[in-house]
Amino acid sequence: MYSDNGTNFFGANKELGEIYKLHDTPEFKDSIASFALSKRIIWHFNLSLFPHFGGLEAAVKSFRDHLKRVLKDLTLTYKQINTLLIEIEGILNSQSLCSLSADTNDPLVITPAHLLVGRLITFLPETNLVSVSSNRLAIYKFITKMRQDFWNKWHKEYLNELQTRQKWIKSSSNIKAGTVVILMEDNPVSARWPLGIVTEVFPGNDGVARVASVRTAIGVYKRNITRLCPLLTD
């Protein structure tokens, strides 16, 4: 490896030398061998075609795929891509993980943002720019449009995944009265997850509930069960 005479490079060279010396000592080799034998490391593989088993890895892959679809062949400046990624980070950290309260007046949920900054992440009210041609927009609105495009694609996949996850975690997929749910809307605002409390379910002739009455902050609505995503309870 060749470099200039920067002090950081001298420091890196020194650190590497110390690591090499440590690696060659019998004590180091014995400690690594003892650790590996005591832990008995076993490799587990997820089932094929079951991406929701992958946890964080599946989430990263989903983010990467949707970002590629949004950017396509666009070339952005550093500030533009930095702004877009920070806004997308806010979207990813706004997702509802589980419910903390089933209060019919104000259901509470925990999100990654609560763990990072202690509160919900919200975006200012804005015009929907998804259907507007990119060449008609100024830079700021162009970045906003790309973020909205990402949100529209990603949040639908996340909600579908949330419904699938319930089938694996709970023995019954039926939504019951008192369940905290996210309502699947066609054009929701970025990072906004409409919450509601199921107050009543309406089973069909076969006993399977297909319609539910949901109380939200703005009223009570009847929704198809397939348009509701139940959250895990704390």
CSV table of C-alpha atoms in Angstrom, one decimal:
chain,number,residue,atom,x,y,z
A,1,MET,CA,0.0,0.0,0.0
A,2,TYR,CA,1.3,3.4,-1.0
A,3,SER,CA,0.2,6.8,0.5
A,4,ASP,CA,1.5,10.2,1.4
A,5,ASN,CA,3.1,11.0,4.8
A,6,GLY,CA,-0.2,11.9,6.5
A,7,THR,CA,-0.2,11.3,10.3
A,8,ASN,CA,-3.4,9.3,10.0
A,9,PHE,CA,-1.6,6.9,7.7
A,10,PHE,CA,1.3,6.6,10.1
A,11,GLY,CA,-1.2,5.9,12.9
A,12,ALA,CA,-3.0,3.3,10.8
A,13,ASN,CA,0.3,1.5,10.0
A,14,LYS,CA,1.1,1.4,13.7
A,15,GLU,CA,-2.3,0.0,14.6
A,16,LEU,CA,-2.0,-2.7,11.9
A,17,GLY,CA,1.4,-3.7,13.2
A,18,GLU,CA,0.0,-4.1,16.8
A,19,ILE,CA,-2.9,-6.2,15.5
A,20,TYR,CA,-0.5,-8.5,13.6
A,21,LYS,CA,1.6,-8.9,16.7
A,22,LEU,CA,-1.4,-9.6,18.9
A,23,HIS,CA,-2.8,-12.2,16.4
A,24,ASP,CA,0.5,-14.1,16.5
A,25,THR,CA,0.6,-14.5,20.3
A,26,PRO,CA,-0.4,-17.9,21.7
A,27,GLU,CA,-2.6,-16.2,24.3
A,28,PHE,CA,-4.7,-14.6,21.5
A,29,LYS,CA,-5.1,-17.8,19.6
A,30,ASP,CA,-6.0,-19.7,22.7
A,31,SER,CA,-8.7,-17.2,23.7
A,32,ILE,CA,-10.3,-17.2,20.2
A,33,ALA,CA,-10.3,-21.0,20.2
A,34,SER,CA,-11.8,-21.2,23.7
A,35,PHE,CA,-14.5,-18.6,22.8
A,36,ALA,CA,-15.5,-20.5,19.6
A,37,LEU,CA,-15.7,-23.8,21.4
A,38,SER,CA,-17.7,-22.5,24.3
A,39,LYS,CA,-20.3,-20.7,22.1
A,40,ARG,CA,-20.7,-23.5,19.6
A,41,ILE,CA,-21.6,-21.1,16.8
A,42,ILE,CA,-24.3,-22.6,14.6
A,43,TRP,CA,-25.4,-21.2,11.2
A,44,HIS,CA,-29.1,-20.9,10.6
A,45,PHE,CA,-30.6,-20.2,7.1
A,46,ASN,CA,-34.0,-18.6,6.4
A,47,LEU,CA,-36.4,-20.5,4.3
A,48,SER,CA,-36.4,-19.7,0.6
A,49,LEU,CA,-39.1,-17.3,-0.7
A,50,PHE,CA,-39.8,-16.0,2.9
A,51,PRO,CA,-38.2,-12.6,3.0
A,52,HIS,CA,-40.1,-11.5,6.1
A,53,PHE,CA,-38.0,-14.0,8.1
A,54,GLY,CA,-35.0,-11.8,7.3
A,55,GLY,CA,-35.8,-9.0,9.7
A,56,LEU,CA,-33.5,-6.0,9.3
A,57,GLU,CA,-31.8,-7.5,6.3
A,58,ALA,CA,-35.1,-7.7,4.5
A,59,ALA,CA,-35.9,-4.1,5.4
A,60,VAL,CA,-32.6,-2.9,4.0
A,61,LYS,CA,-33.2,-4.8,0.8
A,62,SER,CA,-36.7,-3.3,0.5
A,63,PHE,CA,-35.3,0.2,1.0
A,64,ARG,CA,-32.6,-0.3,-1.6
A,65,ASP,CA,-35.0,-1.7,-4.2
A,66,HIS,CA,-37.5,1.1,-3.8
A,67,LEU,CA,-34.8,3.8,-3.9
A,68,LYS,CA,-33.5,2.4,-7.2
A,69,ARG,CA,-37.0,2.6,-8.6
A,70,VAL,CA,-37.3,6.2,-7.6
A,71,LEU,CA,-33.9,7.4,-8.7
A,72,LYS,CA,-33.8,5.3,-12.0
A,73,ASP,CA,-31.1,6.9,-14.1
A,74,LEU,CA,-31.2,10.3,-12.4
A,75,THR,CA,-27.9,11.9,-11.3
A,76,LEU,CA,-28.2,14.0,-8.2
A,77,THR,CA,-25.8,16.4,-6.5
A,78,TYR,CA,-24.4,15.5,-3.0
A,79,LYS,CA,-26.8,17.9,-1.3
A,80,GLN,CA,-29.8,16.6,-3.2
A,81,ILE,CA,-29.2,12.9,-2.5
A,82,ASN,CA,-28.3,13.8,1.1
A,83,THR,CA,-31.6,15.6,1.6
A,84,LEU,CA,-33.6,12.8,0.0
A,85,LEU,CA,-31.9,10.1,2.1
A,86,ILE,CA,-32.5,12.1,5.3
A,87,GLU,CA,-36.2,12.5,4.5
A,88,ILE,CA,-36.5,8.8,3.6
A,89,GLU,CA,-34.7,8.0,6.9
A,90,GLY,CA,-37.5,9.9,8.6
A,91,ILE,CA,-40.1,7.8,6.8
A,92,LEU,CA,-38.5,4.5,7.8
A,93,ASN,CA,-38.3,5.6,11.4
A,94,SER,CA,-42.0,6.6,11.4
A,95,GLN,CA,-43.3,3.1,11.0
A,96,SER,CA,-45.5,1.7,13.8
A,97,LEU,CA,-43.9,-1.2,15.6
A,98,CYS,CA,-46.5,-2.0,18.2
A,99,SER,CA,-49.3,-0.5,20.2
A,100,LEU,CA,-48.8,0.9,23.7
A,101,SER,CA,-52.4,1.9,24.4
A,102,ALA,CA,-55.8,0.9,23.1
A,103,ASP,CA,-57.5,4.1,24.2
A,104,THR,CA,-60.4,4.7,21.8
A,105,ASN,CA,-59.8,8.4,21.9
A,106,ASP,CA,-56.0,8.4,21.3
A,107,PRO,CA,-54.3,5.1,20.5
A,108,LEU,CA,-50.6,5.2,21.1
A,109,VAL,CA,-47.9,3.3,19.2
A,110,ILE,CA,-44.1,3.1,19.5
A,111,THR,CA,-41.9,3.8,16.5
A,112,PRO,CA,-38.1,3.7,15.9
A,113,ALA,CA,-38.2,7.5,16.1
A,114,HIS,CA,-39.3,7.2,19.8
A,115,LEU,CA,-36.1,5.3,20.5
A,116,LEU,CA,-34.0,7.7,18.5
A,117,VAL,CA,-35.4,11.2,19.2
A,118,GLY,CA,-38.1,10.5,21.8
A,119,ARG,CA,-41.1,11.5,19.6
A,120,LEU,CA,-43.0,10.9,16.4
A,121,ILE,CA,-41.6,12.1,13.1
A,122,THR,CA,-44.0,14.3,11.1
A,123,PHE,CA,-43.8,16.1,7.8
A,124,LEU,CA,-45.3,19.6,7.0
A,125,PRO,CA,-48.5,19.7,4.9
A,126,GLU,CA,-47.7,19.6,1.2
A,127,THR,CA,-49.2,19.2,-2.2
A,128,ASN,CA,-49.2,15.8,-3.7
A,129,LEU,CA,-46.6,15.9,-6.6
A,130,VAL,CA,-46.6,12.3,-7.6
A,131,SER,CA,-48.5,12.9,-10.8
A,132,VAL,CA,-46.6,16.1,-11.7
A,133,SER,CA,-43.9,15.9,-14.4
A,134,SER,CA,-40.4,16.2,-12.9
A,135,ASN,CA,-39.2,18.8,-15.5
A,136,ARG,CA,-41.8,21.2,-14.2
A,137,LEU,CA,-40.6,21.3,-10.7
A,138,ALA,CA,-38.0,23.3,-8.9
A,139,ILE,CA,-35.2,21.5,-7.0
A,140,TYR,CA,-37.0,21.5,-3.6
A,141,LYS,CA,-40.3,20.2,-5.0
A,142,PHE,CA,-38.4,17.7,-7.2
A,143,ILE,CA,-36.8,16.2,-4.1
A,144,THR,CA,-40.3,16.2,-2.4
A,145,LYS,CA,-41.8,14.4,-5.4
A,146,MET,CA,-39.1,11.7,-5.2
A,147,ARG,CA,-39.7,11.2,-1.5
A,148,GLN,CA,-43.5,10.9,-2.1
A,149,ASP,CA,-42.8,8.4,-4.8
A,150,PHE,CA,-40.7,6.3,-2.4
A,151,TRP,CA,-43.4,6.6,0.3
A,152,ASN,CA,-46.1,5.4,-2.0
A,153,LYS,CA,-44.2,2.4,-3.0
A,154,TRP,CA,-42.6,1.5,0.3
A,155,HIS,CA,-45.4,2.0,2.7
A,156,LYS,CA,-47.8,-0.3,0.7
A,157,GLU,CA,-45.2,-3.1,0.8
A,158,TYR,CA,-44.6,-2.5,4.5
A,159,LEU,CA,-48.4,-2.8,5.3
A,160,ASN,CA,-48.7,-5.9,3.2
A,161,GLU,CA,-45.7,-7.4,5.1
A,162,LEU,CA,-47.3,-6.4,8.4
A,163,GLN,CA,-50.4,-8.3,7.5
A,164,THR,CA,-48.3,-11.3,6.6
A,165,ARG,CA,-46.3,-11.1,9.8
A,166,GLN,CA,-49.5,-11.4,11.9
A,167,LYS,CA,-50.1,-14.8,10.4
A,168,TRP,CA,-46.8,-16.1,11.7
A,169,ILE,CA,-46.9,-14.4,15.1
A,170,LYS,CA,-50.5,-15.0,16.1
A,171,SER,CA,-52.4,-18.2,16.1
A,172,SER,CA,-55.5,-16.5,14.7
A,173,SER,CA,-55.5,-13.8,12.0
A,174,ASN,CA,-59.0,-12.6,12.9
A,175,ILE,CA,-59.3,-9.0,14.0
A,176,LYS,CA,-61.3,-8.6,17.2
A,177,ALA,CA,-62.9,-5.7,19.1
A,178,GLY,CA,-60.2,-3.6,20.8
A,179,THR,CA,-57.5,-4.3,18.2
A,180,VAL,CA,-55.3,-1.3,17.3
A,181,VAL,CA,-55.0,-1.2,13.5
A,182,ILE,CA,-53.5,0.9,10.7
A,183,LEU,CA,-56.0,1.9,8.0
A,184,MET,CA,-54.7,1.3,4.5
A,185,GLU,CA,-55.4,4.4,2.5
A,186,ASP,CA,-54.8,5.0,-1.2
A,187,ASN,CA,-53.1,8.5,-0.9
A,188,PRO,CA,-51.9,9.0,2.7
A,189,VAL,CA,-49.4,11.8,3.6
A,190,SER,CA,-45.8,10.8,4.0
A,191,ALA,CA,-45.0,9.3,7.4
A,192,ARG,CA,-48.6,9.4,8.4
A,193,TRP,CA,-50.1,6.1,9.6
A,194,PRO,CA,-53.8,6.4,10.2
A,195,LEU,CA,-54.6,4.6,13.4
A,196,GLY,CA,-57.9,3.2,14.7
A,197,ILE,CA,-59.5,0.9,17.2
A,198,VAL,CA,-61.7,-1.9,16.1
A,199,THR,CA,-65.0,-1.5,18.0
A,200,GLU,CA,-67.0,-4.3,16.3
A,201,VAL,CA,-66.6,-7.0,13.7
A,202,PHE,CA,-69.2,-8.4,11.4
A,203,PRO,CA,-68.8,-12.1,10.5
A,204,GLY,CA,-70.4,-13.6,7.4
A,205,ASN,CA,-72.5,-16.7,7.2
A,206,ASP,CA,-69.4,-18.9,7.6
A,207,GLY,CA,-68.5,-17.2,10.9
A,208,VAL,CA,-65.4,-15.4,9.4
A,209,ALA,CA,-65.2,-11.7,10.0
A,210,ARG,CA,-64.7,-9.7,6.8
A,211,VAL,CA,-65.9,-6.3,7.8
A,212,ALA,CA,-65.1,-4.2,10.9
A,213,SER,CA,-66.2,-1.0,12.5
A,214,VAL,CA,-63.2,1.2,13.3
A,215,ARG,CA,-63.1,4.3,15.5
A,216,THR,CA,-60.5,6.9,14.4
A,217,ALA,CA,-59.7,10.4,15.6
A,218,ILE,CA,-62.2,11.9,13.0
A,219,GLY,CA,-65.0,9.4,13.3
A,220,VAL,CA,-66.2,5.8,13.0
A,221,TYR,CA,-65.9,3.9,9.7
A,222,LYS,CA,-66.6,0.4,8.4
A,223,ARG,CA,-63.7,-1.2,6.6
A,224,ASN,CA,-62.9,-4.4,4.9
A,225,ILE,CA,-60.7,-6.6,7.1
A,226,THR,CA,-58.2,-6.8,4.2
A,227,ARG,CA,-57.7,-3.0,4.5
A,228,LEU,CA,-56.7,-3.1,8.1
A,229,CYS,CA,-53.3,-4.0,9.5
A,230,PRO,CA,-53.3,-5.1,13.1
A,231,LEU,CA,-50.4,-4.0,15.3
A,232,LEU,CA,-48.7,-6.1,17.9
A,233,THR,CA,-49.5,-5.2,21.5
A,234,ASP,CA,-46.8,-4.3,24.0
